[in-house]
Amino acid sequence: MAERCYLDWNATTPLRVEAVEALQEALAVIGNPSSVHAEGRAARRLIERAREQVAELVAARPADVFFTSGGTEANMVALTPAIETAAEKRPRQRLLMSAIEHSSVRAGGRFARAAIEDVPVDAAGCIDLAALTEAVAKTPRPLVSLMLANNETGVIQPVAAAAEVAHAAGGLIHVDAVQAAGRVPCALGALGADLMTLSAHKIGGPKGVGALVRGSEDIHIADPLIRGGGQERGMRAGTENVAGIAAFGAAAAAAHSRFAAEAARLQALRDTLEQGLKAISPGLVVFGDAAARVPNTTLFALEGVKAETAVIAFDLEGVAVSSGAACSSGKVQPSHVLAAMGVSPALQRGGVRVSLGWTTTAADVERCLGAWRKLASALSKGQRGIAA
Ligand code: PLP
């Protein structure tokens, strides 16, 4: 069988070599990090080293990093009325979020449905800051949740400006940086983020581990999601996933040291891919290309081509891509992101997402283009079996 070509890095990434090494080393450490003996202290050292590495990726203090079971859990922990600051302990009444957040944010954490308000995005896929300002004006001390990069389009959100808007109203801002970390700068201070979500498996670490990072020691979550032992300083009970956390740290360090070089290379490959796709199919639409995007992501559609049809056609050619939208039992639902951008219902089901990563080469892009050329030519020959 010909080698596969993996172009679905926004779904998950392969483990980085450094993460594999850290994982193997940590698996050999038998201690419980809460134990005081030498074995326990060895496990503790691995966790604290990883805490420093993750903190460095987002220019935070290690003490402000809390490990979780992934991005979903970190979002769930962050989105609570019970976020206190040193100065203010009253619960927050409302959660404002962009209409294009990941489902783990859209679920609203511990806020009641009625307390959640969507803020629209423009046609380029960027939050409407005027609408956010208006919503904030009606909502004293809101919690705002805004992702740094969208998982479908890759569009980068104006987080620093949104943070200013939230802070001016006594609010706080949570930033889901799962798709941005390792791809664009994510310094918490520069973004004005009060809380930030990270996930290991999008940056070359293992699945099932992530972190919630605070912008300052002033921020306190008064109702941790998982209570029990005092692990993670009371923020997340349960014996730590030592090996997963150690590998997350190693992946964060590798991502941090290489992302500038990787970004330029990936953007060039992504641009070549988009130009090639448009040359093959002049009617093809690339979503979000009027805005700044993370360098590795493209989401496109061609009228008449269903996303699931395209994804299967790519897969048969050995190329792994995904539909931008949620997919349940193989059936692609209309994308809430494309709907929020005002894309026509026909195209909302057609988004095909190709996402690249550090092992992606020009040959992979060529192969992807070859698969699309084959599909497009079958379509133009009227082979309805693969057309919508
Ligand atoms: N947030 C965004 C933007 C994501 O893309 C994802 C995963 O796809 C998550 C959160 C959830 O992260 P995890 O898979 O670690 O639970």
Coordinates of N, CA and C in Angstrom, one line a residue, residues 109-237:
G109 N -19.8 25.5 29.7 CA -19.2 25.1 31.0 C -20.3 25.1 32.0
R110 N -20.1 25.8 33.1 CA -21.0 25.8 34.3 C -22.1 26.9 34.2
F111 N -22.2 27.6 33.1 CA -23.2 28.7 33.0 C -24.5 28.1 32.5
A112 N -25.6 28.6 33.0 CA -26.9 28.2 32.5 C -27.1 28.7 31.1
R113 N -27.8 27.9 30.3 CA -28.0 28.3 28.9 C -28.5 29.7 28.7
A114 N -29.4 30.1 29.6 CA -30.0 31.5 29.5 C -29.0 32.6 29.8
A115 N -27.9 32.2 30.4 CA -26.9 33.2 30.8 C -25.8 33.4 29.7
I116 N -26.0 32.7 28.6 CA -24.9 32.7 27.5 C -25.4 33.5 26.3
E117 N -24.5 34.3 25.8 CA -24.9 35.1 24.6 C -23.8 35.0 23.6
D118 N -24.3 34.8 22.3 CA -23.4 34.7 21.2 C -23.1 36.0 20.7
V119 N -21.8 36.3 20.3 CA -21.4 37.5 19.6 C -21.1 37.2 18.1
P120 N -21.7 37.9 17.2 CA -21.6 37.5 15.8 C -20.1 37.7 15.2
V121 N -19.9 37.0 14.1 CA -18.6 37.3 13.4 C -18.9 37.9 12.0
D122 N -17.9 38.4 11.4 CA -18.1 39.0 10.1 C -17.9 37.9 9.0
A123 N -18.0 38.4 7.7 CA -17.9 37.4 6.6 C -16.5 36.7 6.5
A124 N -15.5 37.4 7.1 CA -14.2 36.8 7.0 C -13.9 35.9 8.2
G125 N -14.9 35.8 9.1 CA -14.8 34.8 10.2 C -14.1 35.4 11.5
C126 N -14.1 36.8 11.6 CA -13.6 37.4 12.7 C -14.7 38.0 13.6
I127 N -14.5 37.9 14.9 CA -15.5 38.4 15.8 C -15.8 39.9 15.5
D128 N -17.1 40.3 15.6 CA -17.5 41.7 15.4 C -17.2 42.4 16.7
L129 N -16.2 43.2 16.7 CA -15.8 43.9 17.9 C -16.8 44.9 18.4
A130 N -17.5 45.6 17.4 CA -18.5 46.5 17.7 C -19.7 45.8 18.4
A131 N -20.1 44.6 17.9 CA -21.1 43.8 18.6 C -20.7 43.4 20.0
L132 N -19.4 43.0 20.1 CA -18.9 42.6 21.4 C -19.0 43.8 22.4
T133 N -18.6 45.0 21.9 CA -18.6 46.2 22.8 C -20.1 46.5 23.2
E134 N -21.0 46.3 22.3 CA -22.4 46.5 22.6 C -22.9 45.5 23.6
A135 N -22.6 44.3 23.4 CA -23.0 43.2 24.3 C -22.4 43.4 25.7
V136 N -21.2 43.8 25.8 CA -20.5 44.0 27.0 C -21.1 45.2 27.8
A137 N -21.5 46.2 27.0 CA -22.1 47.4 27.7 C -23.4 47.0 28.4
K138 N -24.1 46.0 27.9 CA -25.4 45.6 28.5 C -25.1 44.6 29.7
T139 N -23.9 44.2 29.9 CA -23.6 43.0 30.7 C -22.4 43.4 31.7
P140 N -22.7 43.9 32.9 CA -21.6 44.3 33.7 C -20.8 43.0 34.1
R141 N -19.5 43.2 34.2 CA -18.6 42.1 34.7 C -18.8 40.8 33.9
P142 N -18.8 40.8 32.6 CA -19.0 39.5 31.9 C -17.8 38.6 31.9
L143 N -18.0 37.4 31.7 CA -16.8 36.5 31.3 C -17.0 36.4 29.7
V144 N -15.9 36.7 29.0 CA -15.9 36.6 27.6 C -15.0 35.4 27.2
S145 N -15.5 34.6 26.3 CA -14.6 33.5 25.8 C -14.4 33.7 24.3
L146 N -13.2 33.8 23.9 CA -12.9 34.0 22.5 C -11.7 33.2 22.1
M147 N -11.8 32.4 21.1 CA -10.7 31.5 20.7 C -9.6 32.4 20.0
L148 N -8.4 31.9 20.1 CA -7.3 32.7 19.4 C -7.3 32.3 17.9
A149 N -7.5 31.0 17.6 CA -7.5 30.6 16.2 C -8.7 29.6 16.0
N150 N -9.5 29.8 15.0 CA -10.6 28.9 14.8 C -10.1 27.6 14.2
N151 N -10.7 26.5 14.7 CA -10.3 25.2 14.3 C -10.7 24.8 12.9
E152 N -11.7 25.4 12.3 CA -12.2 25.1 11.0 C -11.4 26.0 9.9
T153 N -11.5 27.3 10.1 CA -11.0 28.2 9.1 C -9.5 28.6 9.4
G154 N -9.1 28.5 10.7 CA -7.8 29.0 11.0 C -7.7 30.5 11.3
V155 N -8.9 31.2 11.2 CA -8.9 32.6 11.3 C -8.5 33.0 12.7
I156 N -7.5 34.0 12.8 CA -7.0 34.5 14.1 C -7.9 35.6 14.6
Q157 N -8.4 35.5 15.8 CA -9.3 36.4 16.4 C -8.6 37.6 17.1
P158 N -9.2 38.8 17.1 CA -8.5 40.0 17.7 C -8.6 39.9 19.2
V159 N -7.9 39.0 19.8 CA -8.1 38.7 21.3 C -7.7 39.9 22.1
A160 N -6.5 40.5 21.8 CA -6.1 41.7 22.6 C -7.1 42.8 22.6
A161 N -7.7 43.1 21.5 CA -8.7 44.1 21.4 C -10.0 43.7 22.2
A162 N -10.4 42.4 22.1 CA -11.5 41.9 22.8 C -11.3 42.0 24.4
A163 N -10.0 41.7 24.7 CA -9.7 41.7 26.2 C -9.8 43.1 26.7
E164 N -9.4 44.1 25.9 CA -9.6 45.5 26.4 C -11.0 45.8 26.6
V165 N -11.9 45.4 25.6 CA -13.3 45.6 25.8 C -13.9 45.0 27.0
A166 N -13.5 43.7 27.3 CA -14.0 43.0 28.4 C -13.5 43.7 29.7
H167 N -12.2 44.0 29.7 CA -11.6 44.6 31.0 C -12.3 45.9 31.3
A168 N -12.6 46.7 30.3 CA -13.1 48.0 30.5 C -14.5 48.0 31.2
A169 N -15.2 46.8 31.1 CA -16.5 46.6 31.8 C -16.3 45.8 33.0
G170 N -15.1 45.7 33.5 CA -14.9 44.9 34.7 C -15.0 43.4 34.5
G171 N -14.9 43.0 33.2 CA -15.0 41.6 32.8 C -13.7 40.9 32.7
L172 N -13.7 39.6 32.4 CA -12.5 38.8 32.3 C -12.6 38.1 30.9
I173 N -11.5 37.7 30.4 CA -11.5 37.0 29.1 C -10.8 35.6 29.2
H174 N -11.5 34.6 28.7 CA -10.9 33.3 28.5 C -10.6 33.1 27.1
V175 N -9.4 32.5 26.8 CA -8.9 32.4 25.4 C -8.7 30.9 25.2
D176 N -9.4 30.3 24.3 CA -9.1 28.9 23.8 C -8.0 29.0 22.8
A177 N -6.8 28.7 23.2 CA -5.7 28.8 22.3 C -5.2 27.4 21.7
V178 N -6.2 26.4 21.8 CA -5.8 25.1 21.4 C -5.3 25.0 20.0
Q179 N -5.9 25.7 19.0 CA -5.4 25.7 17.6 C -4.4 26.7 17.3
A180 N -4.1 27.6 18.3 CA -3.1 28.6 18.0 C -1.7 28.3 18.5
A181 N -1.7 27.6 19.6 CA -0.4 27.3 20.3 C 0.5 26.6 19.4
G182 N 1.8 27.1 19.4 CA 2.8 26.5 18.5 C 2.7 26.9 17.0
R183 N 1.6 27.7 16.7 CA 1.5 28.2 15.3 C 1.6 29.7 15.2
V184 N 1.2 30.4 16.3 CA 1.3 31.9 16.3 C 1.7 32.2 17.8
P185 N 2.3 33.4 18.0 CA 2.6 33.8 19.4 C 1.4 33.8 20.3
C186 N 1.6 33.2 21.5 CA 0.4 33.1 22.4 C 0.7 33.7 23.7
A187 N 1.6 34.7 23.8 CA 1.9 35.2 25.1 C 0.7 35.7 25.8
L188 N 0.4 35.2 27.0 CA -0.8 35.6 27.7 C -0.9 37.1 28.0
G189 N 0.2 37.7 28.4 CA 0.2 39.1 28.7 C -0.1 40.0 27.5
A190 N 0.6 39.7 26.4 CA 0.4 40.5 25.2 C -1.1 40.4 24.7
L191 N -1.7 39.2 25.0 CA -3.1 39.0 24.5 C -4.1 39.6 25.5
G192 N -3.6 39.8 26.7 CA -4.5 40.3 27.8 C -5.4 39.2 28.3
A193 N -5.0 38.0 28.1 CA -5.9 36.8 28.5 C -5.8 36.6 30.0
D194 N -7.0 36.4 30.6 CA -7.0 36.1 32.1 C -6.9 34.6 32.3
L195 N -7.4 33.8 31.3 CA -7.3 32.3 31.3 C -7.1 31.9 29.9
M196 N -6.3 30.8 29.8 CA -6.0 30.3 28.4 C -6.1 28.7 28.5
T197 N -6.7 28.2 27.5 CA -6.8 26.7 27.3 C -5.8 26.2 26.3
L198 N -5.1 25.1 26.7 CA -4.1 24.5 25.8 C -4.4 23.0 25.7
S199 N -4.1 22.4 24.6 CA -4.2 20.9 24.5 C -2.9 20.3 23.9
A200 N -2.4 19.2 24.6 CA -1.2 18.7 24.1 C -1.2 18.1 22.7
H201 N -2.3 17.4 22.4 CA -2.3 16.7 21.1 C -2.3 17.5 19.9
K202 N -2.5 18.8 20.0 CA -2.4 19.7 18.8 C -1.0 20.2 18.6
I203 N -0.1 20.0 19.5 CA 1.3 20.5 19.4 C 2.3 19.4 19.4
G204 N 1.9 18.2 19.2 CA 2.9 17.1 19.2 C 3.0 16.3 20.5
G205 N 2.1 16.6 21.4 CA 2.0 15.8 22.6 C 1.0 14.7 22.5
P206 N 0.7 14.0 23.6 CA -0.3 12.9 23.6 C -1.7 13.4 23.7
K207 N -2.6 12.6 23.3 CA -4.0 12.9 23.5 C -4.4 12.7 25.0
G208 N -5.4 13.5 25.5 CA -5.8 13.3 26.9 C -5.0 14.1 27.9
V209 N -4.4 15.1 27.5 CA -3.7 16.0 28.4 C -3.8 17.4 27.9
G210 N -3.9 18.4 28.8 CA -4.0 19.8 28.4 C -3.7 20.6 29.6
A211 N -4.0 21.9 29.5 CA -3.8 22.8 30.6 C -4.7 24.0 30.6
L212 N -5.0 24.5 31.8 CA -5.6 25.8 31.9 C -4.6 26.7 32.5
V213 N -4.3 27.8 31.9 CA -3.3 28.7 32.4 C -3.9 30.1 32.7
R214 N -3.5 30.6 33.9 CA -4.0 31.9 34.3 C -3.1 33.0 33.9
G215 N -3.7 34.2 33.7 CA -2.9 35.4 33.3 C -2.2 35.9 34.6
S216 N -2.8 35.7 35.7 CA -2.1 36.2 36.9 C -2.6 35.4 38.1
E217 N -1.9 35.5 39.2 CA -2.2 34.8 40.4 C -3.5 35.3 41.1
D218 N -3.9 36.5 40.6 CA -5.2 37.1 41.1 C -6.4 36.3 40.7
I219 N -6.3 35.6 39.6 CA -7.5 34.8 39.1 C -7.7 33.5 39.9
H220 N -8.9 33.3 40.4 CA -9.1 32.1 41.1 C -10.4 31.4 40.7
I221 N -10.4 30.1 40.5 CA -11.6 29.4 40.2 C -12.1 28.8 41.4
A222 N -13.3 29.3 41.9 CA -13.7 28.9 43.3 C -14.4 27.5 43.3
D223 N -14.8 27.0 42.1 CA -15.4 25.7 42.0 C -14.8 24.8 41.1
P224 N -13.6 24.2 41.5 CA -12.9 23.3 40.6 C -13.9 22.2 40.1
L225 N -13.7 21.7 38.9 CA -14.6 20.7 38.3 C -14.4 19.3 39.0
I226 N -13.2 19.0 39.3 CA -12.9 17.6 39.9 C -12.3 17.8 41.3
R227 N -13.1 17.4 42.3 CA -12.6 17.6 43.7 C -12.2 16.3 44.2
G228 N -11.3 16.3 45.2 CA -10.8 15.1 45.8 C -9.5 15.5 46.5
G229 N -8.4 14.8 46.1 CA -7.1 15.1 46.7 C -6.7 16.5 46.3
G230 N -5.6 17.0 46.8 CA -5.3 18.4 46.6 C -4.4 18.6 45.3
Q231 N -4.4 17.7 44.4 CA -3.5 17.8 43.3 C -3.7 19.1 42.5
E232 N -2.7 19.5 41.8 CA -2.8 20.8 41.0 C -3.3 21.9 41.9
R233 N -2.8 21.9 43.1 CA -3.1 23.0 44.1 C -4.6 23.1 44.3
G234 N -5.3 22.0 44.3 CA -6.8 22.0 44.5 C -7.6 22.3 43.3
M235 N -6.9 22.6 42.2 CA -7.7 22.9 41.0 C -8.1 21.7 40.2
R236 N -7.4 20.6 40.4 CA -7.8 19.4 39.6 C -7.3 18.2 40.4
A237 N -8.3 17.6 41.1 CA -8.0 16.4 41.9 C -7.7 15.2 41.0

